[in-house]
Amino acid sequence: MEEVIKIETKSERLASIDILRGFDMFFLVGAGDILRRLFGSINSDMVNPIMYQLEHADWVGFTAWDIIMPLFLFTSGLSMPLSFEKQINNGLTKSELHIKVIKRFCKLFFLGWIVQGNLLDLDLGSFHVYSNTLQAIAAGYLITSLVVLNTKKLSTRLLWGSGLLILYWLLLMFVPVPGYGSGILTPEGNLAMYVDNLLLGGFRDGTQYTWVLSSLGFGATVLSGYYAGYIMKQYPDPKQKLMKLLLFGAALIIAGMLLSLQMPIIKKIWSPSLVLFSSGICFILLAFFYWITDMRKIDCWWTKAFRYLGLNAIAAYLLYTTMGLDLISEHLLRGLQQYSTDLFPFFISLGQFAILFLIIKFMYKHKIFLKV
């Protein structure tokens, strides 16, 4: 059973993994809204390039904000080598690990229904079966876990990751969509959208985002995080780790850019070029935080803040999406509206994040961690 994951058993937890996850959560649950509302209050064309980077690309292309979801998936794979190693060392069998994986998949998928699937509306008319980031993580985690638990060599797992992308590319390019034909990558005519409409029907979310067929891409993204986690675990020399992360990152970015010449980078369908390009950026970001926190041993206020968020990422995301902290912030700060109507939304977002962060810091100080 110890052969399922061939990694060293003696290791220490790397701060960079938690801090990278916290960096992602900081923008997802705080900085994104704060910056959008701050720059949105400025009546000048000079802020348009900044505002563009704070929104998702309309269809083809890639903005700074487009890295947030891939990084969330990447970090879920990043911790898997350590997680599986710990469970194996605790004596879990392969069957027990499979059961735990399926349970975690179900929990994440169910939380996705609560967060963005409108489950709490108790109305089938507004319910979305598969429509959000947590469910994408669930799908990617399930695929990656099945690959890792049923293969022994890293090379085989690399082939699986490549195979997922090749299969997805072949399907998008050569399976015809009724009324459009094959190889069409428009919002209405792509195969991923057709499959979603066919399988999800009225339970789709009505956006241009696709999920069912895109799960192949989600799996490849989480697998890329697993590969990064393997590097972090396998190589004892810090400089060797750093160089491998940088080289993998650069190679993936170049591969994504080259593939984009034939298949554009389209986040909304999680195109193979998007997977390669965004995974490369994730590798580079991991290398940066590894250099800062684990090699240079920098430990300051912002690394601590990211660590708080990173260790309770799911809790932070649920607080942000379900607890109405923006309404609490608006109520507490309502007196400011009379002084600056344009900036009031900015203050609401600032207060919302402050409340969320205080809760997360309290949880960290009292060793309360939400695990799914």
PDB file of C-alpha atoms in Angstrom, residues 156-278:
ATOM      1  CA  THR A 156       1.933   7.421 -15.467  1.00  0.00           C
ATOM      2  CA  ARG A 157       0.160  10.223 -13.629  1.00  0.00           C
ATOM      3  CA  LEU A 158       1.733  12.766 -15.967  1.00  0.00           C
ATOM      4  CA  LEU A 159       0.407  10.754 -18.894  1.00  0.00           C
ATOM      5  CA  TRP A 160      -3.062  10.781 -17.341  1.00  0.00           C
ATOM      6  CA  GLY A 161      -2.943  14.567 -17.012  1.00  0.00           C
ATOM      7  CA  SER A 162      -1.835  14.922 -20.613  1.00  0.00           C
ATOM      8  CA  GLY A 163      -4.449  12.390 -21.690  1.00  0.00           C
ATOM      9  CA  LEU A 164      -7.261  14.363 -20.066  1.00  0.00           C
ATOM     10  CA  LEU A 165      -6.266  17.484 -21.991  1.00  0.00           C
ATOM     11  CA  ILE A 166      -5.801  15.617 -25.273  1.00  0.00           C
ATOM     12  CA  LEU A 167      -9.188  13.926 -24.881  1.00  0.00           C
ATOM     13  CA  TYR A 168     -10.867  17.253 -24.108  1.00  0.00           C
ATOM     14  CA  TRP A 169      -9.150  18.870 -27.107  1.00  0.00           C
ATOM     15  CA  LEU A 170     -10.222  16.041 -29.419  1.00  0.00           C
ATOM     16  CA  LEU A 171     -13.825  16.274 -28.241  1.00  0.00           C
ATOM     17  CA  LEU A 172     -13.983  20.057 -28.652  1.00  0.00           C
ATOM     18  CA  MET A 173     -12.387  19.968 -32.084  1.00  0.00           C
ATOM     19  CA  PHE A 174     -13.927  16.919 -33.745  1.00  0.00           C
ATOM     20  CA  VAL A 175     -17.313  16.098 -32.199  1.00  0.00           C
ATOM     21  CA  PRO A 176     -19.987  17.987 -34.159  1.00  0.00           C
ATOM     22  CA  VAL A 177     -22.587  20.108 -32.383  1.00  0.00           C
ATOM     23  CA  PRO A 178     -26.042  19.989 -34.009  1.00  0.00           C
ATOM     24  CA  GLY A 179     -26.616  23.182 -35.952  1.00  0.00           C
ATOM     25  CA  TYR A 180     -23.005  24.337 -35.658  1.00  0.00           C
ATOM     26  CA  GLY A 181     -20.625  21.563 -36.687  1.00  0.00           C
ATOM     27  CA  SER A 182     -17.314  20.546 -35.120  1.00  0.00           C
ATOM     28  CA  GLY A 183     -14.486  22.687 -33.821  1.00  0.00           C
ATOM     29  CA  ILE A 184     -16.726  25.671 -33.085  1.00  0.00           C
ATOM     30  CA  LEU A 185     -15.573  27.603 -30.021  1.00  0.00           C
ATOM     31  CA  THR A 186     -18.187  30.342 -29.831  1.00  0.00           C
ATOM     32  CA  PRO A 187     -20.253  30.782 -26.638  1.00  0.00           C
ATOM     33  CA  GLU A 188     -23.300  29.177 -28.248  1.00  0.00           C
ATOM     34  CA  GLY A 189     -21.730  26.598 -30.546  1.00  0.00           C
ATOM     35  CA  ASN A 190     -19.055  24.863 -28.472  1.00  0.00           C
ATOM     36  CA  LEU A 191     -19.441  21.204 -27.521  1.00  0.00           C
ATOM     37  CA  ALA A 192     -19.037  21.841 -23.777  1.00  0.00           C
ATOM     38  CA  MET A 193     -22.084  24.122 -23.795  1.00  0.00           C
ATOM     39  CA  TYR A 194     -24.055  21.599 -25.837  1.00  0.00           C
ATOM     40  CA  VAL A 195     -23.267  18.813 -23.347  1.00  0.00           C
ATOM     41  CA  ASP A 196     -24.271  21.025 -20.411  1.00  0.00           C
ATOM     42  CA  ASN A 197     -27.561  21.928 -22.079  1.00  0.00           C
ATOM     43  CA  LEU A 198     -28.176  18.279 -22.915  1.00  0.00           C
ATOM     44  CA  LEU A 199     -27.400  16.847 -19.471  1.00  0.00           C
ATOM     45  CA  LEU A 200     -28.293  19.681 -17.100  1.00  0.00           C
ATOM     46  CA  GLY A 201     -31.180  21.208 -19.023  1.00  0.00           C
ATOM     47  CA  GLY A 202     -33.196  23.590 -16.877  1.00  0.00           C
ATOM     48  CA  PHE A 203     -30.824  23.079 -13.976  1.00  0.00           C
ATOM     49  CA  ARG A 204     -28.050  25.023 -15.752  1.00  0.00           C
ATOM     50  CA  ASP A 205     -27.109  28.419 -14.341  1.00  0.00           C
ATOM     51  CA  GLY A 206     -27.819  30.233 -17.614  1.00  0.00           C
ATOM     52  CA  THR A 207     -24.293  31.625 -18.032  1.00  0.00           C
ATOM     53  CA  GLN A 208     -21.601  30.955 -20.640  1.00  0.00           C
ATOM     54  CA  TYR A 209     -19.660  28.809 -18.158  1.00  0.00           C
ATOM     55  CA  THR A 210     -19.567  25.063 -18.777  1.00  0.00           C
ATOM     56  CA  TRP A 211     -19.046  22.272 -16.284  1.00  0.00           C
ATOM     57  CA  VAL A 212     -19.707  18.656 -17.280  1.00  0.00           C
ATOM     58  CA  LEU A 213     -17.229  18.249 -20.138  1.00  0.00           C
ATOM     59  CA  SER A 214     -14.995  20.905 -18.592  1.00  0.00           C
ATOM     60  CA  SER A 215     -14.469  18.500 -15.686  1.00  0.00           C
ATOM     61  CA  LEU A 216     -11.713  16.932 -17.805  1.00  0.00           C
ATOM     62  CA  GLY A 217      -9.913  20.273 -17.600  1.00  0.00           C
ATOM     63  CA  PHE A 218     -10.646  20.622 -13.891  1.00  0.00           C
ATOM     64  CA  GLY A 219      -9.018  17.244 -13.351  1.00  0.00           C
ATOM     65  CA  ALA A 220      -5.933  18.310 -15.302  1.00  0.00           C
ATOM     66  CA  THR A 221      -5.640  21.529 -13.278  1.00  0.00           C
ATOM     67  CA  VAL A 222      -5.842  19.714  -9.936  1.00  0.00           C
ATOM     68  CA  LEU A 223      -3.349  17.140 -11.250  1.00  0.00           C
ATOM     69  CA  SER A 224      -0.940  19.979 -12.058  1.00  0.00           C
ATOM     70  CA  GLY A 225      -1.223  21.023  -8.417  1.00  0.00           C
ATOM     71  CA  TYR A 226      -0.509  17.436  -7.397  1.00  0.00           C
ATOM     72  CA  TYR A 227       2.652  17.443  -9.543  1.00  0.00           C
ATOM     73  CA  ALA A 228       3.775  20.663  -7.841  1.00  0.00           C
ATOM     74  CA  GLY A 229       3.096  19.111  -4.447  1.00  0.00           C
ATOM     75  CA  TYR A 230       5.140  16.079  -5.478  1.00  0.00           C
ATOM     76  CA  ILE A 231       8.082  18.345  -6.320  1.00  0.00           C
ATOM     77  CA  MET A 232       7.765  20.069  -2.952  1.00  0.00           C
ATOM     78  CA  LYS A 233       7.810  16.702  -1.183  1.00  0.00           C
ATOM     79  CA  GLN A 234      10.303  14.773  -3.272  1.00  0.00           C
ATOM     80  CA  TYR A 235      13.312  17.071  -3.577  1.00  0.00           C
ATOM     81  CA  PRO A 236      15.177  17.936  -0.347  1.00  0.00           C
ATOM     82  CA  ASP A 237      17.353  20.687  -1.841  1.00  0.00           C
ATOM     83  CA  PRO A 238      15.465  24.037  -1.716  1.00  0.00           C
ATOM     84  CA  LYS A 239      17.251  25.417  -4.780  1.00  0.00           C
ATOM     85  CA  GLN A 240      16.369  22.283  -6.743  1.00  0.00           C
ATOM     86  CA  LYS A 241      12.719  22.649  -5.747  1.00  0.00           C
ATOM     87  CA  LEU A 242      12.710  26.291  -6.773  1.00  0.00           C
ATOM     88  CA  MET A 243      14.322  25.628 -10.149  1.00  0.00           C
ATOM     89  CA  LYS A 244      11.972  22.755 -10.964  1.00  0.00           C
ATOM     90  CA  LEU A 245       8.921  24.848 -10.077  1.00  0.00           C
ATOM     91  CA  LEU A 246      10.159  27.717 -12.235  1.00  0.00           C
ATOM     92  CA  LEU A 247      11.057  25.450 -15.161  1.00  0.00           C
ATOM     93  CA  PHE A 248       7.738  23.594 -15.051  1.00  0.00           C
ATOM     94  CA  GLY A 249       5.912  26.903 -14.778  1.00  0.00           C
ATOM     95  CA  ALA A 250       7.715  28.455 -17.723  1.00  0.00           C
ATOM     96  CA  ALA A 251       7.237  25.312 -19.835  1.00  0.00           C
ATOM     97  CA  LEU A 252       3.497  25.214 -19.123  1.00  0.00           C
ATOM     98  CA  ILE A 253       3.052  28.913 -19.900  1.00  0.00           C
ATOM     99  CA  ILE A 254       4.874  28.510 -23.222  1.00  0.00           C
ATOM    100  CA  ALA A 255       2.872  25.366 -24.034  1.00  0.00           C
ATOM    101  CA  GLY A 256      -0.372  27.180 -23.265  1.00  0.00           C
ATOM    102  CA  MET A 257       0.572  30.133 -25.451  1.00  0.00           C
ATOM    103  CA  LEU A 258       1.559  27.852 -28.324  1.00  0.00           C
ATOM    104  CA  LEU A 259      -1.661  25.843 -28.070  1.00  0.00           C
ATOM    105  CA  SER A 260      -3.655  29.087 -27.932  1.00  0.00           C
ATOM    106  CA  LEU A 261      -2.580  29.745 -31.526  1.00  0.00           C
ATOM    107  CA  GLN A 262      -4.829  26.834 -32.486  1.00  0.00           C
ATOM    108  CA  MET A 263      -7.287  26.710 -29.556  1.00  0.00           C
ATOM    109  CA  PRO A 264      -7.808  30.030 -27.777  1.00  0.00           C
ATOM    110  CA  ILE A 265      -7.530  30.508 -24.030  1.00  0.00           C
ATOM    111  CA  ILE A 266     -11.166  30.477 -22.923  1.00  0.00           C
ATOM    112  CA  LYS A 267     -11.736  30.295 -19.199  1.00  0.00           C
ATOM    113  CA  LYS A 268     -15.499  29.845 -19.459  1.00  0.00           C
ATOM    114  CA  ILE A 269     -15.089  26.417 -21.079  1.00  0.00           C
ATOM    115  CA  TRP A 270     -11.770  25.685 -19.297  1.00  0.00           C
ATOM    116  CA  SER A 271     -10.037  25.094 -22.615  1.00  0.00           C
ATOM    117  CA  PRO A 272      -6.849  22.965 -22.652  1.00  0.00           C
ATOM    118  CA  SER A 273      -4.788  26.067 -23.469  1.00  0.00           C
ATOM    119  CA  LEU A 274      -6.281  27.749 -20.384  1.00  0.00           C
ATOM    120  CA  VAL A 275      -5.281  24.759 -18.239  1.00  0.00           C
ATOM    121  CA  LEU A 276      -1.669  24.841 -19.435  1.00  0.00           C
ATOM    122  CA  PHE A 277      -1.264  28.617 -19.273  1.00  0.00           C
ATOM    123  CA  SER A 278      -2.921  29.101 -15.874  1.00  0.00           C
TER     124      SER A 278
END
